[in-house]
PDB file of C-alpha atoms in Angstrom:
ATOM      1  CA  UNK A   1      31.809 -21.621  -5.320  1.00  0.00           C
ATOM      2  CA  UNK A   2      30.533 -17.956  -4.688  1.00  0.00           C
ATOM      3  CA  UNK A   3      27.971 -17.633  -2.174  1.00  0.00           C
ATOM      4  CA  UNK A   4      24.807 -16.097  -2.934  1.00  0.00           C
ATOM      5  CA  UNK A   5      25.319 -13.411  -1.037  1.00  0.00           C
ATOM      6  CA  UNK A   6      28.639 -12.573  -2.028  1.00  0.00           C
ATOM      7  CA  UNK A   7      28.168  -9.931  -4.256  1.00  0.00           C
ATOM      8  CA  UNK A   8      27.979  -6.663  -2.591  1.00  0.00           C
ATOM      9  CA  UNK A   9      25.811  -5.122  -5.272  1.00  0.00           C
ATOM     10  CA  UNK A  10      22.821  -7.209  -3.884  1.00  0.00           C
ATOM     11  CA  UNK A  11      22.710  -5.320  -0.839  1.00  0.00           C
ATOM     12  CA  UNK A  12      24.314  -2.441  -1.243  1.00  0.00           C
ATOM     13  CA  UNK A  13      20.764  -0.468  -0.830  1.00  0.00           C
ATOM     14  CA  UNK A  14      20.112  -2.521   2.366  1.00  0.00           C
ATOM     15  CA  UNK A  15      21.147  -0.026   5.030  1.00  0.00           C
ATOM     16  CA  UNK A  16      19.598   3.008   3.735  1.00  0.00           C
ATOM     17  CA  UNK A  17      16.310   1.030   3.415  1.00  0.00           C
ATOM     18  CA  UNK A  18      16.381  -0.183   6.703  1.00  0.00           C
ATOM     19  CA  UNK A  19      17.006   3.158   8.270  1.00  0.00           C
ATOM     20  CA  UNK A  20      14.374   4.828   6.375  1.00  0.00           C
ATOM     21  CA  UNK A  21      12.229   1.946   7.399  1.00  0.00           C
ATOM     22  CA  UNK A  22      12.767   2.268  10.981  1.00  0.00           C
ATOM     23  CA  UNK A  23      11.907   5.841  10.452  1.00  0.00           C
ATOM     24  CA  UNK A  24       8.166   5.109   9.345  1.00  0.00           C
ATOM     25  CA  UNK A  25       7.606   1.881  11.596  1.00  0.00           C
ATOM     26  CA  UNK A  26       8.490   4.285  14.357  1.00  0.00           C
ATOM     27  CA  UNK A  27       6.042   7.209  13.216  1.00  0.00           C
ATOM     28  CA  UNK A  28       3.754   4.763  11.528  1.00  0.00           C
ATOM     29  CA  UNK A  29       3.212   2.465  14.832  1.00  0.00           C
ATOM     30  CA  UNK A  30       2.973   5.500  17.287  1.00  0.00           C
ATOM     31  CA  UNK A  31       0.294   6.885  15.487  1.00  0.00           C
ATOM     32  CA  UNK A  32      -1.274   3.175  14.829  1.00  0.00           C
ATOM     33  CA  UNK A  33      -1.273   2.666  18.373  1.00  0.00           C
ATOM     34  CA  UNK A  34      -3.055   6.006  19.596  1.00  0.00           C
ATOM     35  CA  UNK A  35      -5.348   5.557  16.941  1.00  0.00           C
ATOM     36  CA  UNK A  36      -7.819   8.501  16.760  1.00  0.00           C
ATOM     37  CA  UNK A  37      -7.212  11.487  14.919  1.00  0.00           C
ATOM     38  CA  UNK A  38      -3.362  10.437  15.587  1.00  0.00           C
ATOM     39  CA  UNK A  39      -4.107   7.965  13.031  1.00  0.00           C
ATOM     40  CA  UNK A  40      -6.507   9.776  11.138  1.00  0.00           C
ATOM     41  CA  UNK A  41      -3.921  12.496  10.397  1.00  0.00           C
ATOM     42  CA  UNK A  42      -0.960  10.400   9.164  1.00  0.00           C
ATOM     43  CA  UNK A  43      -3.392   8.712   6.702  1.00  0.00           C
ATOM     44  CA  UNK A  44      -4.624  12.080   4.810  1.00  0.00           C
ATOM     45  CA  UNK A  45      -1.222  13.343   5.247  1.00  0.00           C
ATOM     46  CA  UNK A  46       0.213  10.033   3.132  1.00  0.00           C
ATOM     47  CA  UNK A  47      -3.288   9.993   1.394  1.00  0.00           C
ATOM     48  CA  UNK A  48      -2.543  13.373  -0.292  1.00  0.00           C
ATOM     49  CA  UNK A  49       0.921  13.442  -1.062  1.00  0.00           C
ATOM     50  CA  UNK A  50       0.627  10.087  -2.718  1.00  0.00           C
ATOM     51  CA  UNK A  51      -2.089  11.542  -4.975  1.00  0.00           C
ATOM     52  CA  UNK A  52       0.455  14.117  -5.817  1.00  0.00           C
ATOM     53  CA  UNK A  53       2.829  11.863  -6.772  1.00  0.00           C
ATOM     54  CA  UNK A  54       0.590  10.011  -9.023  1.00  0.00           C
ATOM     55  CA  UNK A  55      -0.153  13.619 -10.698  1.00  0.00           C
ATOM     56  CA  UNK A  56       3.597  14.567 -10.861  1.00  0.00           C
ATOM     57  CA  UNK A  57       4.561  11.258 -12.617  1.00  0.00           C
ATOM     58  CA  UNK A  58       1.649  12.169 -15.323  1.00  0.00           C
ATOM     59  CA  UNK A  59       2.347  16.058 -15.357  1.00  0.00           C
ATOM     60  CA  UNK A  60       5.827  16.653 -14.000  1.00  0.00           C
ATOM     61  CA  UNK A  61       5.739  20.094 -15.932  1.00  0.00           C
ATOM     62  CA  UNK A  62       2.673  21.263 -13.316  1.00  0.00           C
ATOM     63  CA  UNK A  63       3.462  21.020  -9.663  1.00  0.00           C
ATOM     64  CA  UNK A  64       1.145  23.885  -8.817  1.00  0.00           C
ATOM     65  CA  UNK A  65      -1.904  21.787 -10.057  1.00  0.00           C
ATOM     66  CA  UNK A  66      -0.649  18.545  -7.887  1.00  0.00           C
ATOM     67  CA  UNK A  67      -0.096  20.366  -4.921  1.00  0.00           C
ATOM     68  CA  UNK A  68      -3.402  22.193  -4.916  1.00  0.00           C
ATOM     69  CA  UNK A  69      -4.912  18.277  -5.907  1.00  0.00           C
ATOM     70  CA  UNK A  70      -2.934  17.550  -2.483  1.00  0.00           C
ATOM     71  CA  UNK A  71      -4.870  19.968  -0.549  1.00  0.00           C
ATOM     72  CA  UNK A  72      -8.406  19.198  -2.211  1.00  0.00           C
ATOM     73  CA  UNK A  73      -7.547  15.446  -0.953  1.00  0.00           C
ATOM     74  CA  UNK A  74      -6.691  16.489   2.229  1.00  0.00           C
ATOM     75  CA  UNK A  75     -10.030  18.659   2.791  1.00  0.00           C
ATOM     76  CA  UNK A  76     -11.942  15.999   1.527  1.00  0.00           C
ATOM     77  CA  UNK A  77     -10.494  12.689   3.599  1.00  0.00           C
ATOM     78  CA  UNK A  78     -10.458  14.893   6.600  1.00  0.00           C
ATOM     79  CA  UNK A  79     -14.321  15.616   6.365  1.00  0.00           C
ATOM     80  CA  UNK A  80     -14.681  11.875   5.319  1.00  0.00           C
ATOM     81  CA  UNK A  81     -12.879  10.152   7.706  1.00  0.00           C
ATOM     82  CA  UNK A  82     -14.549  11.885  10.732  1.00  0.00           C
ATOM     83  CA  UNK A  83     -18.477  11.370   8.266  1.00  0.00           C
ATOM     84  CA  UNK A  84     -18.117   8.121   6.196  1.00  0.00           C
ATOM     85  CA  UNK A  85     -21.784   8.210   5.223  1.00  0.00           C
ATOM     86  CA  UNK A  86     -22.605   6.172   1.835  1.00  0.00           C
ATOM     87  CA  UNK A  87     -23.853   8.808   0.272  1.00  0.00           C
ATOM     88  CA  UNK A  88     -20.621  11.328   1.423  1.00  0.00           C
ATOM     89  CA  UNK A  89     -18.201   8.805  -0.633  1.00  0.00           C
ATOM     90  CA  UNK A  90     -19.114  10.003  -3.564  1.00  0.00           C
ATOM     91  CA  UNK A  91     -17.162  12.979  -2.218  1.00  0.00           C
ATOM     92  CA  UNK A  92     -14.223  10.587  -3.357  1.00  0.00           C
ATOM     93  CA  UNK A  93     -14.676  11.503  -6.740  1.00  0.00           C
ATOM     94  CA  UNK A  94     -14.240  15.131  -6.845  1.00  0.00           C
ATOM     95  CA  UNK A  95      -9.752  14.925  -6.797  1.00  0.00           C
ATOM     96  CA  UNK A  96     -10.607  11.973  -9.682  1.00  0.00           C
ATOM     97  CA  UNK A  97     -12.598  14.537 -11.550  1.00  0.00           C
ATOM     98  CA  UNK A  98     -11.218  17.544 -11.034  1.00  0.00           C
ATOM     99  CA  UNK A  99      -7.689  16.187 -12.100  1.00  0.00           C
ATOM    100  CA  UNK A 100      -8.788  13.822 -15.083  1.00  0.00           C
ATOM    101  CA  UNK A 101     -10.496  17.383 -16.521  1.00  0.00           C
ATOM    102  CA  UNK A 102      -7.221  18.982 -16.080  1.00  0.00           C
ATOM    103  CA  UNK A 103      -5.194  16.217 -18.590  1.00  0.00           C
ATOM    104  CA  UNK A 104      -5.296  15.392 -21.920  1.00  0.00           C
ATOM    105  CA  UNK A 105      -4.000  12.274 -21.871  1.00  0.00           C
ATOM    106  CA  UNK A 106      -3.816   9.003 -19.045  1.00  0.00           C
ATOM    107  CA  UNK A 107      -6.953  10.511 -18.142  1.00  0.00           C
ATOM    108  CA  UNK A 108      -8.373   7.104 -17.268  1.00  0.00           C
ATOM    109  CA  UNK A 109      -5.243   6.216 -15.165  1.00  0.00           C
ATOM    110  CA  UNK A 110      -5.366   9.344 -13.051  1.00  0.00           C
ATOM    111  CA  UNK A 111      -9.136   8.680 -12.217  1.00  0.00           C
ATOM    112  CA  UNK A 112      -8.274   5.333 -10.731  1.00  0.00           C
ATOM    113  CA  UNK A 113      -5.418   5.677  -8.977  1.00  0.00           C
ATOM    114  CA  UNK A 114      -6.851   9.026  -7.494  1.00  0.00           C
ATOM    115  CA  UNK A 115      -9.756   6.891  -6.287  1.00  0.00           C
ATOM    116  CA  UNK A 116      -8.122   3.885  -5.297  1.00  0.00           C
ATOM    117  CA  UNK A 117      -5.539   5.673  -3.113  1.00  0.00           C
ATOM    118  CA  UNK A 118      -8.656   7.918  -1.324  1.00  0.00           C
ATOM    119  CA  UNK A 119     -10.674   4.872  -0.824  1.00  0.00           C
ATOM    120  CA  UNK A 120      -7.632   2.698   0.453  1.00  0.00           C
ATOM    121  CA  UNK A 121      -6.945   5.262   2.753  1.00  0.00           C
ATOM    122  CA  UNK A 122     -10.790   5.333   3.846  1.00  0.00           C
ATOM    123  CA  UNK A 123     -10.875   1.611   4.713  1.00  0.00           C
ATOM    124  CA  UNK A 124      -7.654   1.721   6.836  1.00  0.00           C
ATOM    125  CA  UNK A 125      -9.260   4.559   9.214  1.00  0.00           C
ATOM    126  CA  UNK A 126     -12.386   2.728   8.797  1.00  0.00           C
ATOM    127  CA  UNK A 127     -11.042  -0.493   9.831  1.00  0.00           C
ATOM    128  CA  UNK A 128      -8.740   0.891  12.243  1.00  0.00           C
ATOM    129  CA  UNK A 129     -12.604   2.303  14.201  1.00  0.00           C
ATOM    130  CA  UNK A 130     -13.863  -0.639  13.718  1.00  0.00           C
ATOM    131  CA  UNK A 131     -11.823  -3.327  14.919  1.00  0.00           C
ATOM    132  CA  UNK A 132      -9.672  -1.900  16.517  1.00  0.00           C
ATOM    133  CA  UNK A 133      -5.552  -1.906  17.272  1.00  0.00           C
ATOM    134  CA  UNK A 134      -5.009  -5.625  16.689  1.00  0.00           C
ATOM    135  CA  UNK A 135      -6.479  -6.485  13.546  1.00  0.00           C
ATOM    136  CA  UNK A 136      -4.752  -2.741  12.015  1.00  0.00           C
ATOM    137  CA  UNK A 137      -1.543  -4.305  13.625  1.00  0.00           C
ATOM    138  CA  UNK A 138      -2.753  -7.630  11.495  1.00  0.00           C
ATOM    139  CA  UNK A 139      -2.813  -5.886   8.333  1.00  0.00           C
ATOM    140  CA  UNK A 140       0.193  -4.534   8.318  1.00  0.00           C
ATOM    141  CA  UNK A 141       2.554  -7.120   9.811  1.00  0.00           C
ATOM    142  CA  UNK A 142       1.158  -9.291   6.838  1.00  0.00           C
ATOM    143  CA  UNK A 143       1.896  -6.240   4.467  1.00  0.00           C
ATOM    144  CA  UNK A 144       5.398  -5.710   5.936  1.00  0.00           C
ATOM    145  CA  UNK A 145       6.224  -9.346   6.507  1.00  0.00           C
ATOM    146  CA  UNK A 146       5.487 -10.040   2.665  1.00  0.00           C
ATOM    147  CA  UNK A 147       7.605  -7.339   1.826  1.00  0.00           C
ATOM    148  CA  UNK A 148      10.637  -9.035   4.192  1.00  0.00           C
ATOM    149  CA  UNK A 149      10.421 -12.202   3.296  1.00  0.00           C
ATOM    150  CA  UNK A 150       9.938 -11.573  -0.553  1.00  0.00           C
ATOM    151  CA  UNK A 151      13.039  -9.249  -0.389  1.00  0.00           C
ATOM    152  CA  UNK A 152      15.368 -10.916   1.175  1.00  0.00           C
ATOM    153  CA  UNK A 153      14.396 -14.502  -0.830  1.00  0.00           C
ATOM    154  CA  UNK A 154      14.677 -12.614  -3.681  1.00  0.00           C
ATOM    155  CA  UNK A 155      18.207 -11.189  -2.867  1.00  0.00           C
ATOM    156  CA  UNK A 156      19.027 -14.392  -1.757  1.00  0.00           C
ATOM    157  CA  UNK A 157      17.630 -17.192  -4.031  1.00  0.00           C
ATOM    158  CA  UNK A 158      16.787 -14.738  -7.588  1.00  0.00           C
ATOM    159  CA  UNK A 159      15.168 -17.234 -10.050  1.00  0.00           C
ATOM    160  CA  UNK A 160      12.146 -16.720 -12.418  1.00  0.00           C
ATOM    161  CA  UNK A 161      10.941 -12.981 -12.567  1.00  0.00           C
ATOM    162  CA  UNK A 162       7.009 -13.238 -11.414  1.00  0.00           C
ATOM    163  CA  UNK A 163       5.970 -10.300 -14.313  1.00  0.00           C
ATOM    164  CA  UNK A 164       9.098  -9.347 -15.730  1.00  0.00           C
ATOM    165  CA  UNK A 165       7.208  -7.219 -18.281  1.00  0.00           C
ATOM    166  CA  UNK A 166       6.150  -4.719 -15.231  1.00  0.00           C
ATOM    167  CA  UNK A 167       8.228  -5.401 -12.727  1.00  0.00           C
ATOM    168  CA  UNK A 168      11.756  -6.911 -13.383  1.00  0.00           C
ATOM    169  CA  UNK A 169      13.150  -7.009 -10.116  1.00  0.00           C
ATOM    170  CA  UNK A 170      10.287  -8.953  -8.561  1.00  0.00           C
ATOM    171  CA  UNK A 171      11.059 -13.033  -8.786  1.00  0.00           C
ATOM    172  CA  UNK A 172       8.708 -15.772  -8.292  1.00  0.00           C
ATOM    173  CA  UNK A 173      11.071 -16.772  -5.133  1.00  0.00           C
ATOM    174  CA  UNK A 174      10.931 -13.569  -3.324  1.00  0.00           C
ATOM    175  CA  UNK A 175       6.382 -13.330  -4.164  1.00  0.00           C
ATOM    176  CA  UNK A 176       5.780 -16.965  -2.970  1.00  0.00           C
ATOM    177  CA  UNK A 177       8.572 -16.353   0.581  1.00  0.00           C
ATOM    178  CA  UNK A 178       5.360 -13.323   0.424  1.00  0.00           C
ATOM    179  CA  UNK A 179       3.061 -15.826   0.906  1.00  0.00           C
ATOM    180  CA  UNK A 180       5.152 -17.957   3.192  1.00  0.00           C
ATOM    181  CA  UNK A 181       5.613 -15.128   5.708  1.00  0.00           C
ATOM    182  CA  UNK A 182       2.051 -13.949   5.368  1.00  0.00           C
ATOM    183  CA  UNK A 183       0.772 -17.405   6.181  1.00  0.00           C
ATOM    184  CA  UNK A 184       2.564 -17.160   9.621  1.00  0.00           C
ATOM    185  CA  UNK A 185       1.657 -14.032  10.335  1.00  0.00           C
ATOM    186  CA  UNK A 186      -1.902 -15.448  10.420  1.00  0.00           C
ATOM    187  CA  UNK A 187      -1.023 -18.661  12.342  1.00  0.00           C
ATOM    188  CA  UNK A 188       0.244 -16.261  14.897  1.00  0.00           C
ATOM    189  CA  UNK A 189      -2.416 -14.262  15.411  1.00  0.00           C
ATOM    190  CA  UNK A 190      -4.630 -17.661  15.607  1.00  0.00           C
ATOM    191  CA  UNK A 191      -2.607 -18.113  18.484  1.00  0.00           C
ATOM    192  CA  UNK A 192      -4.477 -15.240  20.724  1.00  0.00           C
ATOM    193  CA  UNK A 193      -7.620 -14.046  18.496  1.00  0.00           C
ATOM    194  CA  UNK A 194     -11.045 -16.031  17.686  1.00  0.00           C
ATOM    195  CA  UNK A 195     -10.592 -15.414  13.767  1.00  0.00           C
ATOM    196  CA  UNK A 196      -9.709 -18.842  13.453  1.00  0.00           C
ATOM    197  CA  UNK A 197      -7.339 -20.973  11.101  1.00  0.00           C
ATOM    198  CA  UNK A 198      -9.484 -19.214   7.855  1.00  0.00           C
ATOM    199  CA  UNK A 199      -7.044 -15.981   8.822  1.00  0.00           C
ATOM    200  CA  UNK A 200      -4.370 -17.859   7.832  1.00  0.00           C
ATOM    201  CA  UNK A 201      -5.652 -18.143   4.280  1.00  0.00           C
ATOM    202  CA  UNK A 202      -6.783 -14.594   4.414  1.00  0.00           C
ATOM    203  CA  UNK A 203      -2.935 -13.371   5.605  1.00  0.00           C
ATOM    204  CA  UNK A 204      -1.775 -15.032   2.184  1.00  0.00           C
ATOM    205  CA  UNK A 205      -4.842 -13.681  -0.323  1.00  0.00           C
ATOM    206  CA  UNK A 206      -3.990 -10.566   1.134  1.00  0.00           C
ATOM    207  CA  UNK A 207      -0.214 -10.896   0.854  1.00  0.00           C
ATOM    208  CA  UNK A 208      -1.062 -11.535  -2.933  1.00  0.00           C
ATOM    209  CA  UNK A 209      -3.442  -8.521  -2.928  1.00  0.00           C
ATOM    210  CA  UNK A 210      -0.826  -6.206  -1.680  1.00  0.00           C
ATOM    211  CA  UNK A 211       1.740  -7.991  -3.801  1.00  0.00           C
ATOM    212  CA  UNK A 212      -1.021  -6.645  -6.812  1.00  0.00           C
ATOM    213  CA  UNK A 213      -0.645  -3.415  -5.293  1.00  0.00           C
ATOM    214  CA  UNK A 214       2.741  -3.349  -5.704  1.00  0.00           C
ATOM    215  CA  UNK A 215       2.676  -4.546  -9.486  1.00  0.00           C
ATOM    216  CA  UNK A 216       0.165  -1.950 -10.401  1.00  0.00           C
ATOM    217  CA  UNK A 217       2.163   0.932  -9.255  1.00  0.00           C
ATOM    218  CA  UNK A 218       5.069  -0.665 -11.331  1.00  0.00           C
ATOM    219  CA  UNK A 219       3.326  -0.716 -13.977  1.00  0.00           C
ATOM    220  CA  UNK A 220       1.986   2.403 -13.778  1.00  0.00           C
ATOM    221  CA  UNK A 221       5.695   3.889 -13.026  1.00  0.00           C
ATOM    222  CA  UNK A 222       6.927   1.896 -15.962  1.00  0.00           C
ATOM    223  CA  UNK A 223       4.127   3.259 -18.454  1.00  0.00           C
ATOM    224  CA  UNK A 224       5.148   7.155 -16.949  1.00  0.00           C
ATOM    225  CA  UNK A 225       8.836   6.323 -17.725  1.00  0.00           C
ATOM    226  CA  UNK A 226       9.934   6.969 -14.027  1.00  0.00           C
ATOM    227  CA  UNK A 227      12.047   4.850 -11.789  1.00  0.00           C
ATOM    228  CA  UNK A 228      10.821   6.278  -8.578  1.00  0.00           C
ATOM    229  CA  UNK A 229       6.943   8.073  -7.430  1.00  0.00           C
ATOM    230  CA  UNK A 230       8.845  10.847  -5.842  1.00  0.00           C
ATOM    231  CA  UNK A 231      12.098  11.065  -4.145  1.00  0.00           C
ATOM    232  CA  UNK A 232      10.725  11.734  -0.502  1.00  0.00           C
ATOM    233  CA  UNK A 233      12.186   8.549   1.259  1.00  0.00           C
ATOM    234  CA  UNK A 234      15.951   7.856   1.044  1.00  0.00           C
ATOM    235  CA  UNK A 235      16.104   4.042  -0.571  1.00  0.00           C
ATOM    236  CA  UNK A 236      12.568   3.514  -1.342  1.00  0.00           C
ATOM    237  CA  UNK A 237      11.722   6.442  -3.427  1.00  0.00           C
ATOM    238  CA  UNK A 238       7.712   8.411  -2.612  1.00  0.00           C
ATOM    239  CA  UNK A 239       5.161   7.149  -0.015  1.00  0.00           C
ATOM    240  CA  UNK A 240       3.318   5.696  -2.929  1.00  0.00           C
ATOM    241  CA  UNK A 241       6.383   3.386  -3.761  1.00  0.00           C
ATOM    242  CA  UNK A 242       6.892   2.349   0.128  1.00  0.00           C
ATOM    243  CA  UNK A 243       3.069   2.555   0.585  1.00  0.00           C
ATOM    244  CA  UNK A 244       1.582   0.870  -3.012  1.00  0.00           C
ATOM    245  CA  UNK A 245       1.212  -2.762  -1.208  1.00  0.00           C
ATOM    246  CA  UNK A 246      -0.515  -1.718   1.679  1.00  0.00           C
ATOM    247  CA  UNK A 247      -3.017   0.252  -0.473  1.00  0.00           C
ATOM    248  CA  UNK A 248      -3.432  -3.353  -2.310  1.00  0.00           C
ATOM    249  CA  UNK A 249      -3.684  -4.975   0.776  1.00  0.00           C
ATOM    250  CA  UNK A 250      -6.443  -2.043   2.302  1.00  0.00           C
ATOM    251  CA  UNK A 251      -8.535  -2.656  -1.018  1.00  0.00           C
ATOM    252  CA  UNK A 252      -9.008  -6.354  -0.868  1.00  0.00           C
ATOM    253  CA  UNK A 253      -9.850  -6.285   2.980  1.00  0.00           C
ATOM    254  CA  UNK A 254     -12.497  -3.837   2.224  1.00  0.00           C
ATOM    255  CA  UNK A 255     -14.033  -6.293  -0.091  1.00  0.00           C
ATOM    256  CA  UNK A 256     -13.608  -9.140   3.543  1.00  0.00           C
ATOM    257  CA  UNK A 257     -14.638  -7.208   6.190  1.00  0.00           C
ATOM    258  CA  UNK A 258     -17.661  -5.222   4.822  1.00  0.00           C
ATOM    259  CA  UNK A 259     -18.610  -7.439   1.730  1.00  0.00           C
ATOM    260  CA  UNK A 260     -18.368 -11.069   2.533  1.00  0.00           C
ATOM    261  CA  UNK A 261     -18.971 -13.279   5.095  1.00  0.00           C
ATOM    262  CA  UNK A 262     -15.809 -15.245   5.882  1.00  0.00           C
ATOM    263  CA  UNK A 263     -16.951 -18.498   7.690  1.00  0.00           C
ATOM    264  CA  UNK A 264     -14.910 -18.584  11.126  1.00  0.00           C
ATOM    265  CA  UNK A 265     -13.529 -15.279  10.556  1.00  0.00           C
ATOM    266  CA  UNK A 266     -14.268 -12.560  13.365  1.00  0.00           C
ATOM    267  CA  UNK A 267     -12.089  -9.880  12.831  1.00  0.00           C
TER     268      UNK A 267
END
């Protein structure tokens, strides 16, 4: 009997992916670890070229237009992230506008996705401030544990396809291993914080949130006709392809930290 692993077609993307990975973990945690503007930076850097990629999968024909959208992003985070007033958010909404006036069609889709990504971006700075290295360090290991344990179990075991309409690769194995890994992650971190066994439940709703964020760039990618965002990052294709979970993920834990009150939860 073959083993699962046998085929070499399975894996044949594996070590590119996990050189390119090691790559961004290693610029990713140095700058998570200063925090600051260190951190502040690589977010409106990956803030603004993702928003370009969203533009250049609508209008490929237009790069000028994306890359000055780019720019407008990265003025506007830049003020925001340092501000972050209530009333300066609705700053968020001038890329949204200004680009949705410049198409004639998937006008709706460029206004949320422009937003989303900006405000994603805001919450991870914000949260970053705010609670500091170890919970930013939470967020992520559940967003990059997900994405281990679903790919691998995936590879490994195949089975049902979770949404094979939007994303045909993605099996129900590989999204609840997600979970699985997710769930750990916050046993762990019970282990030496006072957020109590409720993070564990939180690791996995947010594993499914960033899981979310990874369907809705599928289907977004799948309704544009492209395989890839952009073709920035050797075996993962743009930031917004590597960084669509985690943008998920930054969205939902907006909606925890600043909206609800999670019994037993002290982040």
């Amino acid at each position: 009997m073959t083993a699962p692993d046998a085929n070499p077609t399975k894996w044949d993307d594996l070590t590119v992916r996990l050189m390119s990975s090691a790559a961004m973990v290693f610029v990713g945690a140095i700058a998570v670890i200063l925090g600051g503007i260190w951190f502040q930076m690589l977010v409106v850097f990956v803030t603004a070229v993702m928003v370009w990629e969203l533009w250049m999968m609508i209008r490929p024909a237009e790069p000028t237009k994306g890359m000055l959208l780019a720019a407008l992003v990265a003025s506007v985070m830049s003020g925001q992230l340092a501000d972050g007033s209530l009333w300066g958010m609705g700053l968020f909404l001038i890329v949204p506008v200004i680009g949705a006036t410049q198409l004639k069609t998937e006008i709706k889709t460029f206004f949320v996705f422009a937003l989303g990504i900006q405000l994603a971006g805001w919450g991870l700075v914000h949260f970053r401030m705010d609670y500091g290295f170890t919970w930013i360090l939470w967020l992520m290991l559940v967003v990059i544990v997900t994405d281990i344990f679903g790919y691998f179990a995936g590879k490994a075991f195949g089975g049902p396809k979770f949404w094979p309409r939007i994303s045909p690769k993605k099996t129900w194995s590989g999204t609840v291993a997600g979970w699985i890994g997710a769930g750990i992650v916050g046993l762990v971190f019970t282990l030496f914080t006072n957020a109590g066994l409720w993070i564990i439940v939180i690791s996995m709703v947010l594993s499914f949130a960033g899981q979310m964020g990874d369907i809705a760039e599928s289907a977004l990618k799948r309704r544009m006709g492209v395989k890839d965002s952009s073709t920035l990052i050797p075996g993962h294709g743009g930031l917004f392809d590597r960084f669509d979970a985690l943008l998920g993920a930054a969205l939902f834990l907006i909606l925890v930290a600043d909206v609800f009150d999670v019994p037993g939860v002290v982040f």
